[in-house]
Amino acid sequence: MNHSLYIKRCLELAKNGLGNTYPNPMVGAVIVCDEQIIGEGWHRQAGGPHAEVMAINSVKDHEKLQSSTIYVSLEPCSHYGKTPPCCDLILAKKIPNVVIGCVDPFEKVAGSGIKKLQEAGKNVIVGVLEEDCLALNKRFFTFHMKKRPFVILKWAETADGFIAPLVKNEDKPFWISNTRARQLVHKWRSEEQAILVGHQTVLADNPNLTTRDWHGKNPLRIVLSNGFDAPENYAVFDQQAPTLLIDAKKPVAELLTDLYHQNVQSVIVEGGKKTLEKFISANLWDEARIFQSNDYLYQGIDRPAIQGQIVSFEAIGNNRLTFLKP
């Protein structure tokens, strides 16, 4: 049996939950009998049924489960949370074979689900497309293993390396990226739990920091405050999303620890140069997403200084999007 084929399908299904499963990971499950998929499911939101439950419930003839293989992108849970353990359901349905993409690092699971299935005599295979399965839940794994949120840096720069003009005449953003890129950024915001900027960005641009150009949840808005005195009618104080003020003098490591204790698994940093370079200089970032336009400013505020490994390039209309990792 081509295990990779079915785990790949699990990953495709799991991605449907991006932005909606916090604080839980994204998980997909597929049930195969006689090399035919007879059931599929993914975790849709915290508190709702897990992927394994959705897949099992989608099978029309439950008798077939007793001669099937269930594929899961992440180790099935073995503890009681908001829902019963998925391991218990797999055992109750007498599914003989379980193929797992990667182990769950969450302390209440962390191999115990695999052990429970093996002790019950199930044929368990672990580590199929493991790197892909780990990458899918990079936010969840970073949160539980590094005890901090997954940090994404994002900015747009001109062809000559500037992220903003030296002087602006209006309290609104100066757009460097194109409309397609801005819509993509709003999609990204819907996928993360929080968005962070410095107070100077709020004062200079009066940004909404919402997903207004995309259908999705607004993230928690975080502003690094330094004697913050923006007018109450500024957009960050509206009712579209909660706003959290954090002392700008806090070291980045302490700031991220605070967010960890508030169960924030991911944050996208969209601030100005100083805010972005705070994370870069502290070496506390996991991904950078950089748009470059074809336009020239000739003078302005320089882009942040960053060194990283290029993961990929992508054309977004007439903009180029570069993904970096440390």
PDB file of N, CA and C in Angstrom, residues 160-252:
ATOM      1  N   ASP A 160      14.381  49.694  -4.763  1.00  0.00           N
ATOM      2  CA  ASP A 160      15.647  50.216  -4.243  1.00  0.00           C
ATOM      3  C   ASP A 160      15.768  50.077  -2.728  1.00  0.00           C
ATOM      4  N   GLY A 161      14.937  49.221  -2.126  1.00  0.00           N
ATOM      5  CA  GLY A 161      15.163  48.818  -0.742  1.00  0.00           C
ATOM      6  C   GLY A 161      14.612  49.702   0.348  1.00  0.00           C
ATOM      7  N   PHE A 162      13.536  50.444   0.079  1.00  0.00           N
ATOM      8  CA  PHE A 162      12.918  51.274   1.106  1.00  0.00           C
ATOM      9  C   PHE A 162      11.537  50.720   1.474  1.00  0.00           C
ATOM     10  N   ILE A 163      11.179  50.850   2.761  1.00  0.00           N
ATOM     11  CA  ILE A 163       9.872  50.337   3.202  1.00  0.00           C
ATOM     12  C   ILE A 163       8.857  51.448   3.462  1.00  0.00           C
ATOM     13  N   ALA A 164       9.308  52.710   3.430  1.00  0.00           N
ATOM     14  CA  ALA A 164       8.414  53.845   3.651  1.00  0.00           C
ATOM     15  C   ALA A 164       9.130  55.126   3.247  1.00  0.00           C
ATOM     16  N   PRO A 165       8.365  56.159   2.905  1.00  0.00           N
ATOM     17  CA  PRO A 165       8.995  57.453   2.622  1.00  0.00           C
ATOM     18  C   PRO A 165       9.478  58.095   3.925  1.00  0.00           C
ATOM     19  N   LEU A 166      10.363  59.053   3.790  1.00  0.00           N
ATOM     20  CA  LEU A 166      10.860  59.758   4.975  1.00  0.00           C
ATOM     21  C   LEU A 166       9.773  60.611   5.608  1.00  0.00           C
ATOM     22  N   VAL A 167       8.903  61.194   4.778  1.00  0.00           N
ATOM     23  CA  VAL A 167       7.837  62.080   5.265  1.00  0.00           C
ATOM     24  C   VAL A 167       6.535  61.703   4.577  1.00  0.00           C
ATOM     25  N   LYS A 168       5.441  61.679   5.358  1.00  0.00           N
ATOM     26  CA  LYS A 168       4.106  61.445   4.806  1.00  0.00           C
ATOM     27  C   LYS A 168       3.211  62.622   5.159  1.00  0.00           C
ATOM     28  N   ASN A 169       2.226  62.865   4.305  1.00  0.00           N
ATOM     29  CA  ASN A 169       1.304  63.976   4.553  1.00  0.00           C
ATOM     30  C   ASN A 169      -0.012  63.538   5.160  1.00  0.00           C
ATOM     31  N   GLU A 170      -0.259  62.220   5.199  1.00  0.00           N
ATOM     32  CA  GLU A 170      -1.540  61.716   5.691  1.00  0.00           C
ATOM     33  C   GLU A 170      -1.326  60.592   6.687  1.00  0.00           C
ATOM     34  N   ASP A 171      -2.260  60.457   7.652  1.00  0.00           N
ATOM     35  CA  ASP A 171      -2.201  59.366   8.631  1.00  0.00           C
ATOM     36  C   ASP A 171      -2.874  58.122   8.060  1.00  0.00           C
ATOM     37  N   LYS A 172      -2.288  57.586   7.022  1.00  0.00           N
ATOM     38  CA  LYS A 172      -2.771  56.348   6.440  1.00  0.00           C
ATOM     39  C   LYS A 172      -1.590  55.645   5.770  1.00  0.00           C
ATOM     40  N   PRO A 173      -1.709  54.345   5.518  1.00  0.00           N
ATOM     41  CA  PRO A 173      -0.571  53.611   4.962  1.00  0.00           C
ATOM     42  C   PRO A 173      -0.118  54.148   3.615  1.00  0.00           C
ATOM     43  N   PHE A 174       1.180  54.093   3.379  1.00  0.00           N
ATOM     44  CA  PHE A 174       1.761  54.365   2.068  1.00  0.00           C
ATOM     45  C   PHE A 174       1.979  53.012   1.407  1.00  0.00           C
ATOM     46  N   TRP A 175       1.201  52.720   0.359  1.00  0.00           N
ATOM     47  CA  TRP A 175       1.210  51.384  -0.203  1.00  0.00           C
ATOM     48  C   TRP A 175       2.383  51.176  -1.152  1.00  0.00           C
ATOM     49  N   ILE A 176       3.152  50.129  -0.888  1.00  0.00           N
ATOM     50  CA  ILE A 176       4.230  49.703  -1.779  1.00  0.00           C
ATOM     51  C   ILE A 176       3.794  48.469  -2.555  1.00  0.00           C
ATOM     52  N   SER A 177       3.151  47.531  -1.874  1.00  0.00           N
ATOM     53  CA  SER A 177       2.682  46.304  -2.523  1.00  0.00           C
ATOM     54  C   SER A 177       1.397  46.574  -3.303  1.00  0.00           C
ATOM     55  N   ASN A 178       1.074  45.668  -4.230  1.00  0.00           N
ATOM     56  CA  ASN A 178      -0.122  45.837  -5.055  1.00  0.00           C
ATOM     57  C   ASN A 178      -1.361  45.299  -4.346  1.00  0.00           C
ATOM     58  N   THR A 179      -2.523  45.449  -4.968  1.00  0.00           N
ATOM     59  CA  THR A 179      -3.783  45.071  -4.320  1.00  0.00           C
ATOM     60  C   THR A 179      -3.875  43.562  -4.092  1.00  0.00           C
ATOM     61  N   ARG A 180      -3.330  42.781  -5.019  1.00  0.00           N
ATOM     62  CA  ARG A 180      -3.350  41.313  -4.837  1.00  0.00           C
ATOM     63  C   ARG A 180      -2.501  40.914  -3.636  1.00  0.00           C
ATOM     64  N   ALA A 181      -1.361  41.556  -3.479  1.00  0.00           N
ATOM     65  CA  ALA A 181      -0.496  41.265  -2.345  1.00  0.00           C
ATOM     66  C   ALA A 181      -1.178  41.658  -1.034  1.00  0.00           C
ATOM     67  N   ARG A 182      -1.878  42.777  -1.032  1.00  0.00           N
ATOM     68  CA  ARG A 182      -2.553  43.231   0.193  1.00  0.00           C
ATOM     69  C   ARG A 182      -3.685  42.271   0.572  1.00  0.00           C
ATOM     70  N   GLN A 183      -4.386  41.742  -0.427  1.00  0.00           N
ATOM     71  CA  GLN A 183      -5.421  40.754  -0.125  1.00  0.00           C
ATOM     72  C   GLN A 183      -4.812  39.491   0.463  1.00  0.00           C
ATOM     73  N   LEU A 184      -3.668  39.073  -0.080  1.00  0.00           N
ATOM     74  CA  LEU A 184      -2.975  37.902   0.445  1.00  0.00           C
ATOM     75  C   LEU A 184      -2.565  38.122   1.894  1.00  0.00           C
ATOM     76  N   VAL A 185      -2.097  39.327   2.216  1.00  0.00           N
ATOM     77  CA  VAL A 185      -1.720  39.644   3.598  1.00  0.00           C
ATOM     78  C   VAL A 185      -2.926  39.518   4.528  1.00  0.00           C
ATOM     79  N   HIS A 186      -4.092  39.928   4.073  1.00  0.00           N
ATOM     80  CA  HIS A 186      -5.299  39.805   4.892  1.00  0.00           C
ATOM     81  C   HIS A 186      -5.684  38.342   5.090  1.00  0.00           C
ATOM     82  N   LYS A 187      -5.441  37.529   4.075  1.00  0.00           N
ATOM     83  CA  LYS A 187      -5.637  36.085   4.225  1.00  0.00           C
ATOM     84  C   LYS A 187      -4.681  35.550   5.295  1.00  0.00           C
ATOM     85  N   TRP A 188      -3.410  35.971   5.231  1.00  0.00           N
ATOM     86  CA  TRP A 188      -2.433  35.544   6.235  1.00  0.00           C
ATOM     87  C   TRP A 188      -2.888  35.932   7.641  1.00  0.00           C
ATOM     88  N   ARG A 189      -3.413  37.130   7.780  1.00  0.00           N
ATOM     89  CA  ARG A 189      -3.867  37.572   9.103  1.00  0.00           C
ATOM     90  C   ARG A 189      -4.945  36.642   9.656  1.00  0.00           C
ATOM     91  N   SER A 190      -5.804  36.150   8.768  1.00  0.00           N
ATOM     92  CA  SER A 190      -6.872  35.253   9.213  1.00  0.00           C
ATOM     93  C   SER A 190      -6.329  33.907   9.686  1.00  0.00           C
ATOM     94  N   GLU A 191      -5.093  33.587   9.297  1.00  0.00           N
ATOM     95  CA  GLU A 191      -4.494  32.302   9.636  1.00  0.00           C
ATOM     96  C   GLU A 191      -3.692  32.337  10.936  1.00  0.00           C
ATOM     97  N   GLU A 192      -3.401  33.543  11.438  1.00  0.00           N
ATOM     98  CA  GLU A 192      -2.598  33.675  12.649  1.00  0.00           C
ATOM     99  C   GLU A 192      -3.459  34.186  13.796  1.00  0.00           C
ATOM    100  N   GLN A 193      -2.983  33.938  15.015  1.00  0.00           N
ATOM    101  CA  GLN A 193      -3.761  34.354  16.178  1.00  0.00           C
ATOM    102  C   GLN A 193      -3.601  35.819  16.513  1.00  0.00           C
ATOM    103  N   ALA A 194      -2.446  36.406  16.162  1.00  0.00           N
ATOM    104  CA  ALA A 194      -2.191  37.793  16.545  1.00  0.00           C
ATOM    105  C   ALA A 194      -1.398  38.519  15.474  1.00  0.00           C
ATOM    106  N   ILE A 195      -1.532  39.843  15.467  1.00  0.00           N
ATOM    107  CA  ILE A 195      -0.741  40.717  14.611  1.00  0.00           C
ATOM    108  C   ILE A 195      -0.117  41.776  15.501  1.00  0.00           C
ATOM    109  N   LEU A 196       1.148  42.098  15.246  1.00  0.00           N
ATOM    110  CA  LEU A 196       1.886  43.010  16.127  1.00  0.00           C
ATOM    111  C   LEU A 196       2.509  44.145  15.329  1.00  0.00           C
ATOM    112  N   VAL A 197       2.358  45.359  15.863  1.00  0.00           N
ATOM    113  CA  VAL A 197       3.006  46.549  15.295  1.00  0.00           C
ATOM    114  C   VAL A 197       3.522  47.412  16.430  1.00  0.00           C
ATOM    115  N   GLY A 198       4.375  48.380  16.103  1.00  0.00           N
ATOM    116  CA  GLY A 198       4.823  49.359  17.083  1.00  0.00           C
ATOM    117  C   GLY A 198       3.887  50.554  17.129  1.00  0.00           C
ATOM    118  N   HIS A 199       3.999  51.349  18.183  1.00  0.00           N
ATOM    119  CA  HIS A 199       3.072  52.481  18.323  1.00  0.00           C
ATOM    120  C   HIS A 199       3.299  53.545  17.253  1.00  0.00           C
ATOM    121  N   GLN A 200       4.521  53.651  16.733  1.00  0.00           N
ATOM    122  CA  GLN A 200       4.770  54.636  15.680  1.00  0.00           C
ATOM    123  C   GLN A 200       4.004  54.289  14.404  1.00  0.00           C
ATOM    124  N   THR A 201       3.869  52.994  14.120  1.00  0.00           N
ATOM    125  CA  THR A 201       3.090  52.569  12.955  1.00  0.00           C
ATOM    126  C   THR A 201       1.630  52.966  13.127  1.00  0.00           C
ATOM    127  N   VAL A 202       1.107  52.803  14.337  1.00  0.00           N
ATOM    128  CA  VAL A 202      -0.287  53.180  14.597  1.00  0.00           C
ATOM    129  C   VAL A 202      -0.467  54.686  14.419  1.00  0.00           C
ATOM    130  N   LEU A 203       0.450  55.466  14.971  1.00  0.00           N
ATOM    131  CA  LEU A 203       0.341  56.919  14.878  1.00  0.00           C
ATOM    132  C   LEU A 203       0.510  57.416  13.443  1.00  0.00           C
ATOM    133  N   ALA A 204       1.422  56.778  12.697  1.00  0.00           N
ATOM    134  CA  ALA A 204       1.712  57.243  11.336  1.00  0.00           C
ATOM    135  C   ALA A 204       0.677  56.787  10.323  1.00  0.00           C
ATOM    136  N   ASP A 205       0.160  55.563  10.488  1.00  0.00           N
ATOM    137  CA  ASP A 205      -0.698  54.965   9.455  1.00  0.00           C
ATOM    138  C   ASP A 205      -2.161  54.821   9.854  1.00  0.00           C
ATOM    139  N   ASN A 206      -2.445  54.837  11.167  1.00  0.00           N
ATOM    140  CA  ASN A 206      -3.800  54.541  11.657  1.00  0.00           C
ATOM    141  C   ASN A 206      -4.353  53.274  11.000  1.00  0.00           C
ATOM    142  N   PRO A 207      -3.636  52.137  11.102  1.00  0.00           N
ATOM    143  CA  PRO A 207      -4.053  50.909  10.407  1.00  0.00           C
ATOM    144  C   PRO A 207      -5.206  50.201  11.117  1.00  0.00           C
ATOM    145  N   ASN A 208      -5.997  49.443  10.352  1.00  0.00           N
ATOM    146  CA  ASN A 208      -7.075  48.631  10.936  1.00  0.00           C
ATOM    147  C   ASN A 208      -6.546  47.334  11.526  1.00  0.00           C
ATOM    148  N   LEU A 209      -5.550  46.738  10.873  1.00  0.00           N
ATOM    149  CA  LEU A 209      -4.967  45.459  11.295  1.00  0.00           C
ATOM    150  C   LEU A 209      -6.026  44.350  11.361  1.00  0.00           C
ATOM    151  N   THR A 210      -6.904  44.334  10.362  1.00  0.00           N
ATOM    152  CA  THR A 210      -7.990  43.351  10.302  1.00  0.00           C
ATOM    153  C   THR A 210      -7.895  42.555   8.990  1.00  0.00           C
ATOM    154  N   THR A 211      -8.887  41.700   8.770  1.00  0.00           N
ATOM    155  CA  THR A 211      -8.950  40.888   7.552  1.00  0.00           C
ATOM    156  C   THR A 211     -10.026  41.414   6.605  1.00  0.00           C
ATOM    157  N   ARG A 212     -10.153  42.737   6.527  1.00  0.00           N
ATOM    158  CA  ARG A 212     -11.288  43.331   5.801  1.00  0.00           C
ATOM    159  C   ARG A 212     -11.333  42.963   4.313  1.00  0.00           C
ATOM    160  N   ASP A 213     -10.192  42.589   3.724  1.00  0.00           N
ATOM    161  CA  ASP A 213     -10.176  42.191   2.309  1.00  0.00           C
ATOM    162  C   ASP A 213     -10.218  40.672   2.125  1.00  0.00           C
ATOM    163  N   TRP A 214     -10.541  39.953   3.210  1.00  0.00           N
ATOM    164  CA  TRP A 214     -10.596  38.496   3.139  1.00  0.00           C
ATOM    165  C   TRP A 214     -11.631  38.011   4.139  1.00  0.00           C
ATOM    166  N   HIS A 215     -12.323  36.925   3.812  1.00  0.00           N
ATOM    167  CA  HIS A 215     -13.299  36.353   4.736  1.00  0.00           C
ATOM    168  C   HIS A 215     -12.561  35.478   5.745  1.00  0.00           C
ATOM    169  N   GLY A 216     -12.499  35.927   6.983  1.00  0.00           N
ATOM    170  CA  GLY A 216     -11.801  35.167   8.014  1.00  0.00           C
ATOM    171  C   GLY A 216     -11.786  35.934   9.322  1.00  0.00           C
ATOM    172  N   LYS A 217     -11.307  35.272  10.367  1.00  0.00           N
ATOM    173  CA  LYS A 217     -11.280  35.887  11.690  1.00  0.00           C
ATOM    174  C   LYS A 217     -10.242  36.997  11.759  1.00  0.00           C
ATOM    175  N   ASN A 218     -10.578  38.066  12.471  1.00  0.00           N
ATOM    176  CA  ASN A 218      -9.594  39.100  12.752  1.00  0.00           C
ATOM    177  C   ASN A 218      -8.657  38.621  13.852  1.00  0.00           C
ATOM    178  N   PRO A 219      -7.350  38.868  13.720  1.00  0.00           N
ATOM    179  CA  PRO A 219      -6.429  38.455  14.782  1.00  0.00           C
ATOM    180  C   PRO A 219      -6.458  39.414  15.966  1.00  0.00           C
ATOM    181  N   LEU A 220      -5.935  38.969  17.074  1.00  0.00           N
ATOM    182  CA  LEU A 220      -5.677  39.851  18.210  1.00  0.00           C
ATOM    183  C   LEU A 220      -4.681  40.909  17.762  1.00  0.00           C
ATOM    184  N   ARG A 221      -4.968  42.185  18.039  1.00  0.00           N
ATOM    185  CA  ARG A 221      -4.056  43.264  17.655  1.00  0.00           C
ATOM    186  C   ARG A 221      -3.166  43.608  18.850  1.00  0.00           C
ATOM    187  N   ILE A 222      -1.850  43.559  18.614  1.00  0.00           N
ATOM    188  CA  ILE A 222      -0.882  43.863  19.663  1.00  0.00           C
ATOM    189  C   ILE A 222      -0.101  45.106  19.250  1.00  0.00           C
ATOM    190  N   VAL A 223      -0.050  46.080  20.147  1.00  0.00           N
ATOM    191  CA  VAL A 223       0.697  47.306  19.886  1.00  0.00           C
ATOM    192  C   VAL A 223       1.781  47.449  20.944  1.00  0.00           C
ATOM    193  N   LEU A 224       3.032  47.591  20.497  1.00  0.00           N
ATOM    194  CA  LEU A 224       4.123  47.863  21.430  1.00  0.00           C
ATOM    195  C   LEU A 224       4.032  49.324  21.833  1.00  0.00           C
ATOM    196  N   SER A 225       3.678  49.535  23.090  1.00  0.00           N
ATOM    197  CA  SER A 225       3.367  50.876  23.575  1.00  0.00           C
ATOM    198  C   SER A 225       4.575  51.520  24.234  1.00  0.00           C
ATOM    199  N   ASN A 226       4.769  52.795  23.935  1.00  0.00           N
ATOM    200  CA  ASN A 226       5.839  53.568  24.569  1.00  0.00           C
ATOM    201  C   ASN A 226       5.262  54.932  24.916  1.00  0.00           C
ATOM    202  N   GLY A 227       4.504  54.962  26.026  1.00  0.00           N
ATOM    203  CA  GLY A 227       3.764  56.168  26.350  1.00  0.00           C
ATOM    204  C   GLY A 227       2.715  56.437  25.281  1.00  0.00           C
ATOM    205  N   PHE A 228       2.006  55.377  24.897  1.00  0.00           N
ATOM    206  CA  PHE A 228       1.088  55.396  23.758  1.00  0.00           C
ATOM    207  C   PHE A 228      -0.041  56.396  23.990  1.00  0.00           C
ATOM    208  N   ASP A 229      -0.205  57.345  23.052  1.00  0.00           N
ATOM    209  CA  ASP A 229      -1.227  58.369  23.225  1.00  0.00           C
ATOM    210  C   ASP A 229      -2.024  58.604  21.940  1.00  0.00           C
ATOM    211  N   ALA A 230      -2.321  57.526  21.228  1.00  0.00           N
ATOM    212  CA  ALA A 230      -3.125  57.657  20.012  1.00  0.00           C
ATOM    213  C   ALA A 230      -4.554  58.049  20.381  1.00  0.00           C
ATOM    214  N   PRO A 231      -5.196  58.848  19.552  1.00  0.00           N
ATOM    215  CA  PRO A 231      -6.587  59.231  19.817  1.00  0.00           C
ATOM    216  C   PRO A 231      -7.496  58.009  19.916  1.00  0.00           C
ATOM    217  N   GLU A 232      -8.548  58.123  20.745  1.00  0.00           N
ATOM    218  CA  GLU A 232      -9.456  56.992  20.956  1.00  0.00           C
ATOM    219  C   GLU A 232     -10.222  56.612  19.692  1.00  0.00           C
ATOM    220  N   ASN A 233     -10.302  57.532  18.739  1.00  0.00           N
ATOM    221  CA  ASN A 233     -11.030  57.206  17.506  1.00  0.00           C
ATOM    222  C   ASN A 233     -10.149  56.503  16.477  1.00  0.00           C
ATOM    223  N   TYR A 234      -8.912  56.136  16.849  1.00  0.00           N
ATOM    224  CA  TYR A 234      -8.047  55.398  15.939  1.00  0.00           C
ATOM    225  C   TYR A 234      -8.587  53.978  15.759  1.00  0.00           C
ATOM    226  N   ALA A 235      -8.286  53.405  14.597  1.00  0.00           N
ATOM    227  CA  ALA A 235      -8.880  52.125  14.205  1.00  0.00           C
ATOM    228  C   ALA A 235      -8.546  50.990  15.165  1.00  0.00           C
ATOM    229  N   VAL A 236      -7.355  51.004  15.790  1.00  0.00           N
ATOM    230  CA  VAL A 236      -6.992  49.889  16.670  1.00  0.00           C
ATOM    231  C   VAL A 236      -7.854  49.835  17.920  1.00  0.00           C
ATOM    232  N   PHE A 237      -8.616  50.903  18.174  1.00  0.00           N
ATOM    233  CA  PHE A 237      -9.489  50.911  19.349  1.00  0.00           C
ATOM    234  C   PHE A 237     -10.952  50.662  18.991  1.00  0.00           C
ATOM    235  N   ASP A 238     -11.223  50.269  17.747  1.00  0.00           N
ATOM    236  CA  ASP A 238     -12.607  49.963  17.403  1.00  0.00           C
ATOM    237  C   ASP A 238     -12.971  48.588  17.953  1.00  0.00           C
ATOM    238  N   GLN A 239     -14.171  48.136  17.648  1.00  0.00           N
ATOM    239  CA  GLN A 239     -14.678  46.880  18.218  1.00  0.00           C
ATOM    240  C   GLN A 239     -14.525  45.693  17.275  1.00  0.00           C
ATOM    241  N   GLN A 240     -13.769  45.864  16.205  1.00  0.00           N
ATOM    242  CA  GLN A 240     -13.647  44.764  15.250  1.00  0.00           C
ATOM    243  C   GLN A 240     -12.799  43.617  15.777  1.00  0.00           C
ATOM    244  N   ALA A 241     -11.860  43.932  16.665  1.00  0.00           N
ATOM    245  CA  ALA A 241     -10.986  42.911  17.246  1.00  0.00           C
ATOM    246  C   ALA A 241     -10.403  43.468  18.541  1.00  0.00           C
ATOM    247  N   PRO A 242     -10.042  42.602  19.485  1.00  0.00           N
ATOM    248  CA  PRO A 242      -9.410  43.096  20.717  1.00  0.00           C
ATOM    249  C   PRO A 242      -8.015  43.631  20.437  1.00  0.00           C
ATOM    250  N   THR A 243      -7.583  44.592  21.231  1.00  0.00           N
ATOM    251  CA  THR A 243      -6.253  45.183  21.110  1.00  0.00           C
ATOM    252  C   THR A 243      -5.532  45.087  22.441  1.00  0.00           C
ATOM    253  N   LEU A 244      -4.307  44.601  22.397  1.00  0.00           N
ATOM    254  CA  LEU A 244      -3.483  44.434  23.592  1.00  0.00           C
ATOM    255  C   LEU A 244      -2.286  45.368  23.502  1.00  0.00           C
ATOM    256  N   LEU A 245      -2.094  46.205  24.531  1.00  0.00           N
ATOM    257  CA  LEU A 245      -0.937  47.085  24.591  1.00  0.00           C
ATOM    258  C   LEU A 245       0.142  46.426  25.440  1.00  0.00           C
ATOM    259  N   ILE A 246       1.363  46.364  24.905  1.00  0.00           N
ATOM    260  CA  ILE A 246       2.494  45.768  25.624  1.00  0.00           C
ATOM    261  C   ILE A 246       3.624  46.793  25.678  1.00  0.00           C
ATOM    262  N   ASP A 247       4.264  46.884  26.818  1.00  0.00           N
ATOM    263  CA  ASP A 247       5.363  47.832  27.012  1.00  0.00           C
ATOM    264  C   ASP A 247       6.470  47.579  25.990  1.00  0.00           C
ATOM    265  N   ALA A 248       6.782  48.603  25.190  1.00  0.00           N
ATOM    266  CA  ALA A 248       7.797  48.470  24.148  1.00  0.00           C
ATOM    267  C   ALA A 248       9.192  48.249  24.719  1.00  0.00           C
ATOM    268  N   LYS A 249       9.384  48.546  25.996  1.00  0.00           N
ATOM    269  CA  LYS A 249      10.706  48.374  26.606  1.00  0.00           C
ATOM    270  C   LYS A 249      10.998  46.912  26.948  1.00  0.00           C
ATOM    271  N   LYS A 250       9.993  46.065  26.904  1.00  0.00           N
ATOM    272  CA  LYS A 250      10.210  44.650  27.229  1.00  0.00           C
ATOM    273  C   LYS A 250      11.113  43.989  26.186  1.00  0.00           C
ATOM    274  N   PRO A 251      12.073  43.190  26.627  1.00  0.00           N
ATOM    275  CA  PRO A 251      12.833  42.393  25.651  1.00  0.00           C
ATOM    276  C   PRO A 251      11.909  41.467  24.872  1.00  0.00           C
ATOM    277  N   VAL A 252      12.282  41.151  23.638  1.00  0.00           N
ATOM    278  CA  VAL A 252      11.437  40.321  22.783  1.00  0.00           C
ATOM    279  C   VAL A 252      11.159  38.963  23.413  1.00  0.00           C
TER     280      VAL A 252
END
